[in-house]
PDB file of C-alpha atoms in Angstrom:
ATOM      1  CA  UNK A  12     124.678 110.553  67.992  1.00 58.00           C
ATOM      2  CA  UNK A  13     125.139 110.685  71.770  1.00 62.00           C
ATOM      3  CA  UNK A  14     122.300 109.371  73.952  1.00 74.00           C
ATOM      4  CA  UNK A  15     123.055 110.019  77.662  1.00 82.00           C
ATOM      5  CA  UNK A  16     119.823 108.307  78.806  1.00 82.00           C
ATOM      6  CA  UNK A  17     120.736 105.058  77.066  1.00 79.00           C
ATOM      7  CA  UNK A  18     124.125 105.213  78.774  1.00 79.00           C
ATOM      8  CA  UNK A  19     122.321 105.635  82.141  1.00 81.00           C
ATOM      9  CA  UNK A  20     123.961 109.046  82.600  1.00 85.00           C
ATOM     10  CA  UNK A  21     120.621 110.654  83.445  1.00 94.00           C
ATOM     11  CA  UNK A  22     117.935 109.033  85.574  1.00 96.00           C
ATOM     12  CA  UNK A  23     114.715 107.558  84.239  1.00 97.00           C
ATOM     13  CA  UNK A  24     112.834 110.175  86.252  1.00 98.00           C
ATOM     14  CA  UNK A  25     114.724 113.059  84.646  1.00 97.00           C
ATOM     15  CA  UNK A  26     114.331 111.573  81.178  1.00 96.00           C
ATOM     16  CA  UNK A  27     110.582 111.173  81.614  1.00 97.00           C
ATOM     17  CA  UNK A  28     110.309 114.785  82.795  1.00 97.00           C
ATOM     18  CA  UNK A  29     112.318 115.860  79.755  1.00 96.00           C
ATOM     19  CA  UNK A  30     109.970 113.972  77.415  1.00 97.00           C
ATOM     20  CA  UNK A  31     106.898 115.384  79.165  1.00 97.00           C
ATOM     21  CA  UNK A  32     108.246 118.907  78.697  1.00 97.00           C
ATOM     22  CA  UNK A  33     109.012 118.293  75.020  1.00 96.00           C
ATOM     23  CA  UNK A  34     105.462 116.962  74.584  1.00 95.00           C
ATOM     24  CA  UNK A  35     103.925 120.120  76.043  1.00 93.00           C
ATOM     25  CA  UNK A  36     103.103 118.732  79.479  1.00 96.00           C
ATOM     26  CA  UNK A  37     103.449 121.098  82.426  1.00 96.00           C
ATOM     27  CA  UNK A  38     102.847 121.323  86.170  1.00 96.00           C
ATOM     28  CA  UNK A  39     100.993 124.569  85.356  1.00 94.00           C
ATOM     29  CA  UNK A  40      98.231 122.802  83.415  1.00 92.00           C
ATOM     30  CA  UNK A  41      96.154 120.106  85.134  1.00 92.00           C
ATOM     31  CA  UNK A  42      94.759 119.095  81.740  1.00 90.00           C
ATOM     32  CA  UNK A  43      98.270 118.469  80.411  1.00 92.00           C
ATOM     33  CA  UNK A  44     100.051 117.460  83.608  1.00 96.00           C
ATOM     34  CA  UNK A  45     103.224 115.350  83.349  1.00 98.00           C
ATOM     35  CA  UNK A  46     102.320 111.682  82.982  1.00 98.00           C
ATOM     36  CA  UNK A  47     104.395 108.883  84.533  1.00 98.00           C
ATOM     37  CA  UNK A  48     103.905 105.109  84.309  1.00 98.00           C
ATOM     38  CA  UNK A  49     102.778 102.578  86.804  1.00 98.00           C
ATOM     39  CA  UNK A  50     106.008 100.575  87.104  1.00 98.00           C
ATOM     40  CA  UNK A  51     105.042  97.977  89.726  1.00 98.00           C
ATOM     41  CA  UNK A  52     102.446  95.228  89.818  1.00 98.00           C
ATOM     42  CA  UNK A  53     103.253  94.036  93.354  1.00 98.00           C
ATOM     43  CA  UNK A  54     101.272  95.864  96.016  1.00 98.00           C
ATOM     44  CA  UNK A  55     100.726  92.861  98.290  1.00 97.00           C
ATOM     45  CA  UNK A  56     104.163  91.457  99.268  1.00 98.00           C
ATOM     46  CA  UNK A  57     105.816  92.158 102.599  1.00 98.00           C
ATOM     47  CA  UNK A  58     109.094  92.931 100.833  1.00 98.00           C
ATOM     48  CA  UNK A  59     109.686  94.297  97.342  1.00 98.00           C
ATOM     49  CA  UNK A  60     111.925  92.193  95.091  1.00 98.00           C
ATOM     50  CA  UNK A  61     113.285  94.436  92.331  1.00 97.00           C
ATOM     51  CA  UNK A  62     115.192  91.542  90.731  1.00 96.00           C
ATOM     52  CA  UNK A  63     111.991  89.602  89.954  1.00 97.00           C
ATOM     53  CA  UNK A  64     110.348  90.513  86.603  1.00 97.00           C
ATOM     54  CA  UNK A  65     106.919  89.558  88.025  1.00 97.00           C
ATOM     55  CA  UNK A  66     107.238  92.472  90.456  1.00 98.00           C
ATOM     56  CA  UNK A  67     106.764  94.877  87.560  1.00 98.00           C
ATOM     57  CA  UNK A  68     103.957  96.067  85.332  1.00 98.00           C
ATOM     58  CA  UNK A  69     104.169  95.145  81.627  1.00 98.00           C
ATOM     59  CA  UNK A  70     105.547  98.398  80.201  1.00 98.00           C
ATOM     60  CA  UNK A  71     104.993  97.240  76.620  1.00 98.00           C
ATOM     61  CA  UNK A  72     101.214  97.388  77.072  1.00 98.00           C
ATOM     62  CA  UNK A  73      98.877 100.259  77.960  1.00 98.00           C
ATOM     63  CA  UNK A  74      96.868 100.040  81.167  1.00 98.00           C
ATOM     64  CA  UNK A  75      93.878  98.732  79.232  1.00 97.00           C
ATOM     65  CA  UNK A  76      95.793  95.649  78.130  1.00 98.00           C
ATOM     66  CA  UNK A  77      97.487  94.551  81.357  1.00 98.00           C
ATOM     67  CA  UNK A  78      95.400  91.363  81.557  1.00 97.00           C
ATOM     68  CA  UNK A  79      94.372  89.056  78.732  1.00 97.00           C
ATOM     69  CA  UNK A  80      90.667  89.334  79.570  1.00 97.00           C
ATOM     70  CA  UNK A  81      90.711  93.129  79.808  1.00 97.00           C
ATOM     71  CA  UNK A  82      92.609  93.427  76.535  1.00 97.00           C
ATOM     72  CA  UNK A  83      90.071  91.150  74.842  1.00 97.00           C
ATOM     73  CA  UNK A  84      87.178  93.313  76.018  1.00 96.00           C
ATOM     74  CA  UNK A  85      88.749  96.536  74.757  1.00 96.00           C
ATOM     75  CA  UNK A  86      89.539  94.952  71.373  1.00 95.00           C
ATOM     76  CA  UNK A  87      85.915  93.797  71.224  1.00 93.00           C
ATOM     77  CA  UNK A  88      84.766  97.359  71.964  1.00 91.00           C
ATOM     78  CA  UNK A  89      87.015  98.684  69.190  1.00 92.00           C
ATOM     79  CA  UNK A  90      85.659  96.176  66.682  1.00 90.00           C
ATOM     80  CA  UNK A  91      82.006  96.653  67.612  1.00 85.00           C
ATOM     81  CA  UNK A  92      82.041 100.474  67.861  1.00 74.00           C
ATOM     82  CA  UNK A  93      79.394 100.660  70.581  1.00 57.00           C
ATOM     83  CA  UNK A  94      76.350 102.748  69.763  1.00 56.00           C
ATOM     84  CA  UNK A  95      77.156 105.373  72.363  1.00 55.00           C
ATOM     85  CA  UNK A  96      80.555 106.051  70.803  1.00 54.00           C
ATOM     86  CA  UNK A  97      80.948 108.643  68.093  1.00 63.00           C
ATOM     87  CA  UNK A  98      84.168 107.110  66.822  1.00 78.00           C
ATOM     88  CA  UNK A  99      86.101 103.864  66.787  1.00 86.00           C
ATOM     89  CA  UNK A 100      88.534 103.599  69.697  1.00 92.00           C
ATOM     90  CA  UNK A 101      89.606 101.286  72.490  1.00 95.00           C
ATOM     91  CA  UNK A 102      89.209 103.803  75.335  1.00 94.00           C
ATOM     92  CA  UNK A 103      86.634 106.517  76.012  1.00 87.00           C
ATOM     93  CA  UNK A 104      88.539 107.614  79.101  1.00 90.00           C
ATOM     94  CA  UNK A 105      92.112 108.828  79.349  1.00 93.00           C
ATOM     95  CA  UNK A 106      95.216 107.974  81.352  1.00 96.00           C
ATOM     96  CA  UNK A 107      95.765 111.569  82.483  1.00 96.00           C
ATOM     97  CA  UNK A 108      93.256 114.351  83.163  1.00 93.00           C
ATOM     98  CA  UNK A 109      92.658 117.258  85.519  1.00 92.00           C
ATOM     99  CA  UNK A 110      90.386 115.158  87.736  1.00 92.00           C
ATOM    100  CA  UNK A 111      92.924 112.293  87.906  1.00 95.00           C
ATOM    101  CA  UNK A 112      95.707 114.690  88.918  1.00 96.00           C
ATOM    102  CA  UNK A 113      93.533 116.452  91.502  1.00 95.00           C
ATOM    103  CA  UNK A 114      92.256 113.134  92.889  1.00 96.00           C
ATOM    104  CA  UNK A 115      95.807 111.874  93.492  1.00 98.00           C
ATOM    105  CA  UNK A 116      96.807 115.135  95.205  1.00 98.00           C
ATOM    106  CA  UNK A 117      93.482 115.829  96.939  1.00 97.00           C
ATOM    107  CA  UNK A 118      95.016 115.796 100.444  1.00 97.00           C
ATOM    108  CA  UNK A 119      97.178 118.842  99.623  1.00 97.00           C
ATOM    109  CA  UNK A 120      96.231 122.397  98.771  1.00 95.00           C
ATOM    110  CA  UNK A 121      95.652 123.892  96.268  1.00 94.00           C
ATOM    111  CA  UNK A 122      94.634 120.548  94.788  1.00 95.00           C
ATOM    112  CA  UNK A 123      91.955 120.026  97.438  1.00 96.00           C
ATOM    113  CA  UNK A 124      90.053 123.077  96.222  1.00 95.00           C
ATOM    114  CA  UNK A 125      90.695 122.158  92.595  1.00 93.00           C
ATOM    115  CA  UNK A 126      89.278 118.681  93.140  1.00 94.00           C
ATOM    116  CA  UNK A 127      86.201 120.019  94.920  1.00 94.00           C
ATOM    117  CA  UNK A 128      85.532 122.593  92.198  1.00 92.00           C
ATOM    118  CA  UNK A 129      85.816 119.893  89.515  1.00 89.00           C
ATOM    119  CA  UNK A 130      83.389 117.772  91.549  1.00 89.00           C
ATOM    120  CA  UNK A 131      80.834 120.562  91.816  1.00 89.00           C
ATOM    121  CA  UNK A 132      81.897 121.949  95.180  1.00 90.00           C
ATOM    122  CA  UNK A 133      82.477 118.925  97.401  1.00 89.00           C
ATOM    123  CA  UNK A 134      84.512 115.736  97.739  1.00 90.00           C
ATOM    124  CA  UNK A 135      83.496 112.690  95.724  1.00 89.00           C
ATOM    125  CA  UNK A 136      81.751 109.640  97.182  1.00 90.00           C
ATOM    126  CA  UNK A 137      84.303 108.104  99.556  1.00 90.00           C
ATOM    127  CA  UNK A 138      84.490 104.782  97.692  1.00 91.00           C
ATOM    128  CA  UNK A 139      85.575 106.622  94.546  1.00 91.00           C
ATOM    129  CA  UNK A 140      88.240 108.724  96.269  1.00 95.00           C
ATOM    130  CA  UNK A 141      91.937 107.851  95.978  1.00 96.00           C
ATOM    131  CA  UNK A 142      92.501 105.972  99.229  1.00 96.00           C
ATOM    132  CA  UNK A 143      94.719 102.967  98.467  1.00 97.00           C
ATOM    133  CA  UNK A 144      97.635 102.452  96.080  1.00 98.00           C
ATOM    134  CA  UNK A 145      96.787  98.745  95.733  1.00 98.00           C
ATOM    135  CA  UNK A 146      93.094  99.240  94.976  1.00 97.00           C
ATOM    136  CA  UNK A 147      93.883 102.049  92.506  1.00 98.00           C
ATOM    137  CA  UNK A 148      96.294  99.752  90.665  1.00 98.00           C
ATOM    138  CA  UNK A 149      93.707  96.974  90.595  1.00 98.00           C
ATOM    139  CA  UNK A 150      91.068  99.357  89.258  1.00 97.00           C
ATOM    140  CA  UNK A 151      93.302 100.831  86.541  1.00 98.00           C
ATOM    141  CA  UNK A 152      94.924  97.573  85.462  1.00 98.00           C
ATOM    142  CA  UNK A 153      92.162  94.994  85.862  1.00 97.00           C
ATOM    143  CA  UNK A 154      88.793  95.761  87.418  1.00 96.00           C
ATOM    144  CA  UNK A 155      87.334  98.980  86.013  1.00 96.00           C
ATOM    145  CA  UNK A 156      86.728  99.293  82.267  1.00 95.00           C
ATOM    146  CA  UNK A 157      86.431 103.071  82.573  1.00 93.00           C
ATOM    147  CA  UNK A 158      89.753 103.436  84.415  1.00 96.00           C
ATOM    148  CA  UNK A 159      93.052 103.364  82.513  1.00 97.00           C
ATOM    149  CA  UNK A 160      94.867 106.021  84.538  1.00 97.00           C
ATOM    150  CA  UNK A 161      98.635 106.234  84.795  1.00 98.00           C
ATOM    151  CA  UNK A 162     100.595 108.032  87.531  1.00 98.00           C
ATOM    152  CA  UNK A 163     101.997 111.520  88.122  1.00 98.00           C
ATOM    153  CA  UNK A 164     105.589 112.466  89.041  1.00 98.00           C
ATOM    154  CA  UNK A 165     104.716 113.013  92.710  1.00 98.00           C
ATOM    155  CA  UNK A 166     104.494 109.235  93.202  1.00 98.00           C
ATOM    156  CA  UNK A 167     108.278 109.192  92.895  1.00 98.00           C
ATOM    157  CA  UNK A 168     109.349 112.137  95.053  1.00 98.00           C
ATOM    158  CA  UNK A 169     106.603 113.580  97.304  1.00 98.00           C
ATOM    159  CA  UNK A 170     105.571 111.555 100.386  1.00 98.00           C
ATOM    160  CA  UNK A 171     103.391 114.415 101.701  1.00 98.00           C
ATOM    161  CA  UNK A 172     100.591 113.789  99.194  1.00 98.00           C
ATOM    162  CA  UNK A 173      99.995 110.390 100.774  1.00 98.00           C
ATOM    163  CA  UNK A 174      99.072 111.785 104.196  1.00 98.00           C
ATOM    164  CA  UNK A 175      95.990 113.688 105.294  1.00 97.00           C
ATOM    165  CA  UNK A 176      98.016 116.225 107.287  1.00 97.00           C
ATOM    166  CA  UNK A 177      95.274 118.838 106.892  1.00 95.00           C
ATOM    167  CA  UNK A 178      92.704 116.484 108.465  1.00 96.00           C
ATOM    168  CA  UNK A 179      90.177 116.902 105.686  1.00 95.00           C
ATOM    169  CA  UNK A 180      86.923 115.028 106.248  1.00 94.00           C
ATOM    170  CA  UNK A 181      87.047 112.817 103.176  1.00 94.00           C
ATOM    171  CA  UNK A 182      84.117 110.635 104.146  1.00 93.00           C
ATOM    172  CA  UNK A 183      83.494 107.026 105.051  1.00 94.00           C
ATOM    173  CA  UNK A 184      83.454 104.068 102.654  1.00 93.00           C
ATOM    174  CA  UNK A 185      80.612 101.557 102.474  1.00 93.00           C
ATOM    175  CA  UNK A 186      82.659  99.013 104.427  1.00 92.00           C
ATOM    176  CA  UNK A 187      83.002 101.525 107.285  1.00 92.00           C
ATOM    177  CA  UNK A 188      86.558 102.644 106.523  1.00 91.00           C
ATOM    178  CA  UNK A 189      87.087 106.313 107.343  1.00 93.00           C
ATOM    179  CA  UNK A 190      89.294 107.951 104.725  1.00 95.00           C
ATOM    180  CA  UNK A 191      92.492 109.536 105.995  1.00 96.00           C
ATOM    181  CA  UNK A 192      96.028 108.773 104.896  1.00 98.00           C
ATOM    182  CA  UNK A 193      96.454 106.759 101.682  1.00 98.00           C
ATOM    183  CA  UNK A 194      96.737 103.018 102.361  1.00 97.00           C
ATOM    184  CA  UNK A 195     100.219 101.858 101.332  1.00 98.00           C
ATOM    185  CA  UNK A 196     101.443  98.412 100.208  1.00 98.00           C
ATOM    186  CA  UNK A 197     102.775  96.099 102.968  1.00 98.00           C
ATOM    187  CA  UNK A 198     106.347  96.579 101.741  1.00 98.00           C
ATOM    188  CA  UNK A 199     106.156 100.284 102.668  1.00 98.00           C
ATOM    189  CA  UNK A 200     105.494  99.475 106.362  1.00 98.00           C
ATOM    190  CA  UNK A 201     102.949 102.308 106.554  1.00 97.00           C
ATOM    191  CA  UNK A 202     105.701 104.866 105.926  1.00 98.00           C
ATOM    192  CA  UNK A 203     105.126 107.305 103.006  1.00 98.00           C
ATOM    193  CA  UNK A 204     108.841 108.111 102.877  1.00 98.00           C
ATOM    194  CA  UNK A 205     109.704 104.411 102.514  1.00 98.00           C
ATOM    195  CA  UNK A 206     107.052 104.038  99.820  1.00 98.00           C
ATOM    196  CA  UNK A 207     108.532 106.928  97.800  1.00 98.00           C
ATOM    197  CA  UNK A 208     112.088 105.627  98.310  1.00 98.00           C
ATOM    198  CA  UNK A 209     111.276 102.100  97.118  1.00 98.00           C
ATOM    199  CA  UNK A 210     108.991 103.342  94.331  1.00 98.00           C
ATOM    200  CA  UNK A 211     111.774 105.599  93.027  1.00 98.00           C
ATOM    201  CA  UNK A 212     114.220 102.677  93.254  1.00 98.00           C
ATOM    202  CA  UNK A 213     111.766 100.638  91.183  1.00 98.00           C
ATOM    203  CA  UNK A 214     111.612 103.390  88.549  1.00 98.00           C
ATOM    204  CA  UNK A 215     115.410 103.443  88.333  1.00 97.00           C
ATOM    205  CA  UNK A 216     115.776  99.636  88.458  1.00 97.00           C
ATOM    206  CA  UNK A 217     117.478  97.575  85.767  1.00 96.00           C
ATOM    207  CA  UNK A 218     114.162  96.016  84.713  1.00 97.00           C
ATOM    208  CA  UNK A 219     112.401  99.357  84.171  1.00 97.00           C
ATOM    209  CA  UNK A 220     115.480 100.839  82.481  1.00 96.00           C
ATOM    210  CA  UNK A 221     115.444  97.928  80.019  1.00 96.00           C
ATOM    211  CA  UNK A 222     111.723  98.200  79.240  1.00 97.00           C
ATOM    212  CA  UNK A 223     110.776 101.852  79.700  1.00 97.00           C
ATOM    213  CA  UNK A 224     111.229 102.653  76.002  1.00 96.00           C
ATOM    214  CA  UNK A 225     108.189 100.475  75.231  1.00 98.00           C
ATOM    215  CA  UNK A 226     105.977 102.676  77.426  1.00 98.00           C
ATOM    216  CA  UNK A 227     107.512 105.810  75.918  1.00 97.00           C
ATOM    217  CA  UNK A 228     106.516 104.506  72.457  1.00 97.00           C
ATOM    218  CA  UNK A 229     102.908 104.184  73.659  1.00 98.00           C
ATOM    219  CA  UNK A 230     102.629 107.608  75.299  1.00 97.00           C
ATOM    220  CA  UNK A 231     105.016 109.846  73.353  1.00 97.00           C
ATOM    221  CA  UNK A 232     106.120 107.830  70.326  1.00 96.00           C
ATOM    222  CA  UNK A 233     105.056 105.921  67.221  1.00 95.00           C
ATOM    223  CA  UNK A 234     102.457 103.729  68.979  1.00 97.00           C
ATOM    224  CA  UNK A 235     100.536 106.806  70.078  1.00 94.00           C
ATOM    225  CA  UNK A 236      98.173 106.854  67.085  1.00 91.00           C
ATOM    226  CA  UNK A 237      97.609 105.257  63.695  1.00 92.00           C
ATOM    227  CA  UNK A 238      97.916 101.587  62.800  1.00 95.00           C
ATOM    228  CA  UNK A 239     100.680 101.006  65.362  1.00 97.00           C
ATOM    229  CA  UNK A 240      98.348 102.264  68.105  1.00 96.00           C
ATOM    230  CA  UNK A 241      95.533  99.987  66.906  1.00 96.00           C
ATOM    231  CA  UNK A 242      97.874  97.006  66.978  1.00 97.00           C
ATOM    232  CA  UNK A 243      99.080  97.967  70.458  1.00 98.00           C
ATOM    233  CA  UNK A 244      95.468  98.351  71.770  1.00 97.00           C
ATOM    234  CA  UNK A 245      96.277 101.985  72.432  1.00 97.00           C
ATOM    235  CA  UNK A 246      93.670 104.169  70.706  1.00 95.00           C
ATOM    236  CA  UNK A 247      91.583 106.819  72.461  1.00 93.00           C
ATOM    237  CA  UNK A 248      88.577 108.910  71.524  1.00 87.00           C
ATOM    238  CA  UNK A 249      89.523 111.292  68.662  1.00 84.00           C
ATOM    239  CA  UNK A 250      88.803 114.334  70.831  1.00 82.00           C
ATOM    240  CA  UNK A 251      91.722 113.340  73.085  1.00 87.00           C
ATOM    241  CA  UNK A 252      94.124 113.978  70.200  1.00 85.00           C
ATOM    242  CA  UNK A 253      94.058 117.747  70.581  1.00 71.00           C
ATOM    243  CA  UNK A 254      96.426 118.540  67.737  1.00 64.00           C
ATOM    244  CA  UNK A 255      94.363 116.350  65.362  1.00 64.00           C
ATOM    245  CA  UNK A 256      91.111 118.263  66.004  1.00 64.00           C
ATOM    246  CA  UNK A 257      90.926 121.447  63.920  1.00 66.00           C
ATOM    247  CA  UNK A 258      88.584 123.626  65.952  1.00 69.00           C
ATOM    248  CA  UNK A 259      88.887 126.446  63.424  1.00 70.00           C
ATOM    249  CA  UNK A 260      86.945 124.415  60.866  1.00 74.00           C
ATOM    250  CA  UNK A 261      84.083 123.686  63.260  1.00 77.00           C
ATOM    251  CA  UNK A 262      81.460 126.376  62.786  1.00 77.00           C
ATOM    252  CA  UNK A 263      78.786 125.087  65.155  1.00 80.00           C
ATOM    253  CA  UNK A 264      79.518 126.740  68.544  1.00 81.00           C
ATOM    254  CA  UNK A 265      77.717 123.952  70.440  1.00 81.00           C
ATOM    255  CA  UNK A 266      79.879 121.256  68.860  1.00 77.00           C
ATOM    256  CA  UNK A 267      83.012 123.322  69.444  1.00 75.00           C
ATOM    257  CA  UNK A 268      82.188 123.893  73.128  1.00 78.00           C
ATOM    258  CA  UNK A 269      81.379 120.188  73.512  1.00 75.00           C
ATOM    259  CA  UNK A 270      84.790 119.213  72.123  1.00 73.00           C
ATOM    260  CA  UNK A 271      86.582 121.761  74.327  1.00 73.00           C
ATOM    261  CA  UNK A 272      84.674 120.506  77.362  1.00 72.00           C
ATOM    262  CA  UNK A 273      85.532 116.924  76.459  1.00 71.00           C
ATOM    263  CA  UNK A 274      89.237 117.758  76.231  1.00 69.00           C
ATOM    264  CA  UNK A 275      89.136 119.773  79.475  1.00 67.00           C
ATOM    265  CA  UNK A 276      87.424 117.047  81.464  1.00 69.00           C
ATOM    266  CA  UNK A 277      88.911 113.892  80.048  1.00 74.00           C
ATOM    267  CA  UNK A 278      92.481 114.724  79.091  1.00 79.00           C
ATOM    268  CA  UNK A 279      94.732 115.072  76.089  1.00 86.00           C
ATOM    269  CA  UNK A 280      97.265 112.868  74.334  1.00 91.00           C
ATOM    270  CA  UNK A 281     100.751 114.407  74.617  1.00 92.00           C
ATOM    271  CA  UNK A 282     102.344 115.849  71.497  1.00 90.00           C
ATOM    272  CA  UNK A 283     104.293 113.184  69.657  1.00 90.00           C
ATOM    273  CA  UNK A 284     108.046 113.646  70.178  1.00 87.00           C
TER     274      UNK A 284
END
């Protein structure tokens, strides 16, 4: 069997797009938008060292298990089955959803209007808006137990989504910061094009190439559900597994609409490939 990706004959970016397409993900569906991984953990250095393993995110673990303490809390949640949960799982939120996609791309149309419509007609509270790559990483990897989001392909090829070229009034944060362009890591020197260039280099780096298959197992492969997912701290609310929910057997229209609304708002697990 011939595997061109393993031989580095196609890029990691192209291979991830190929897998997303096989798994039913599409740019045409915000609820099943292509999902890409956080690959870096360094958003504070002046220069980016792509030969240092500590520069990178642990691709063998989902976003909910990037720190020991966070992983412990999610395992505890799984074991306790909190009263407000209808099923046993580690995460009640998802790593990819319409609102996550629209929030990343909110500075560009038509995503601006999409985001506002999902928010009930206006922008979100400024402190909750996507405004900083570093703070978003810290939220999704460490600080916020309801945030396990991954990235979208645009983080690796589209500098325009990082600038507020349309001069939208996105609000003012509690610390007085007026939202405009996305705040970039120091190693990007305030240049969206440099950020995209270095971020794409990170995706195609030797370290990511050697470890990316672990992340693929979590999102598209055998650690997506079942006992392997439990062991990997990688289980989500049952409604997120769209192909596992048989809506035809649900007679109660209220329950059916609730499930459909849940899937629409909170995301879906890709088809296993």
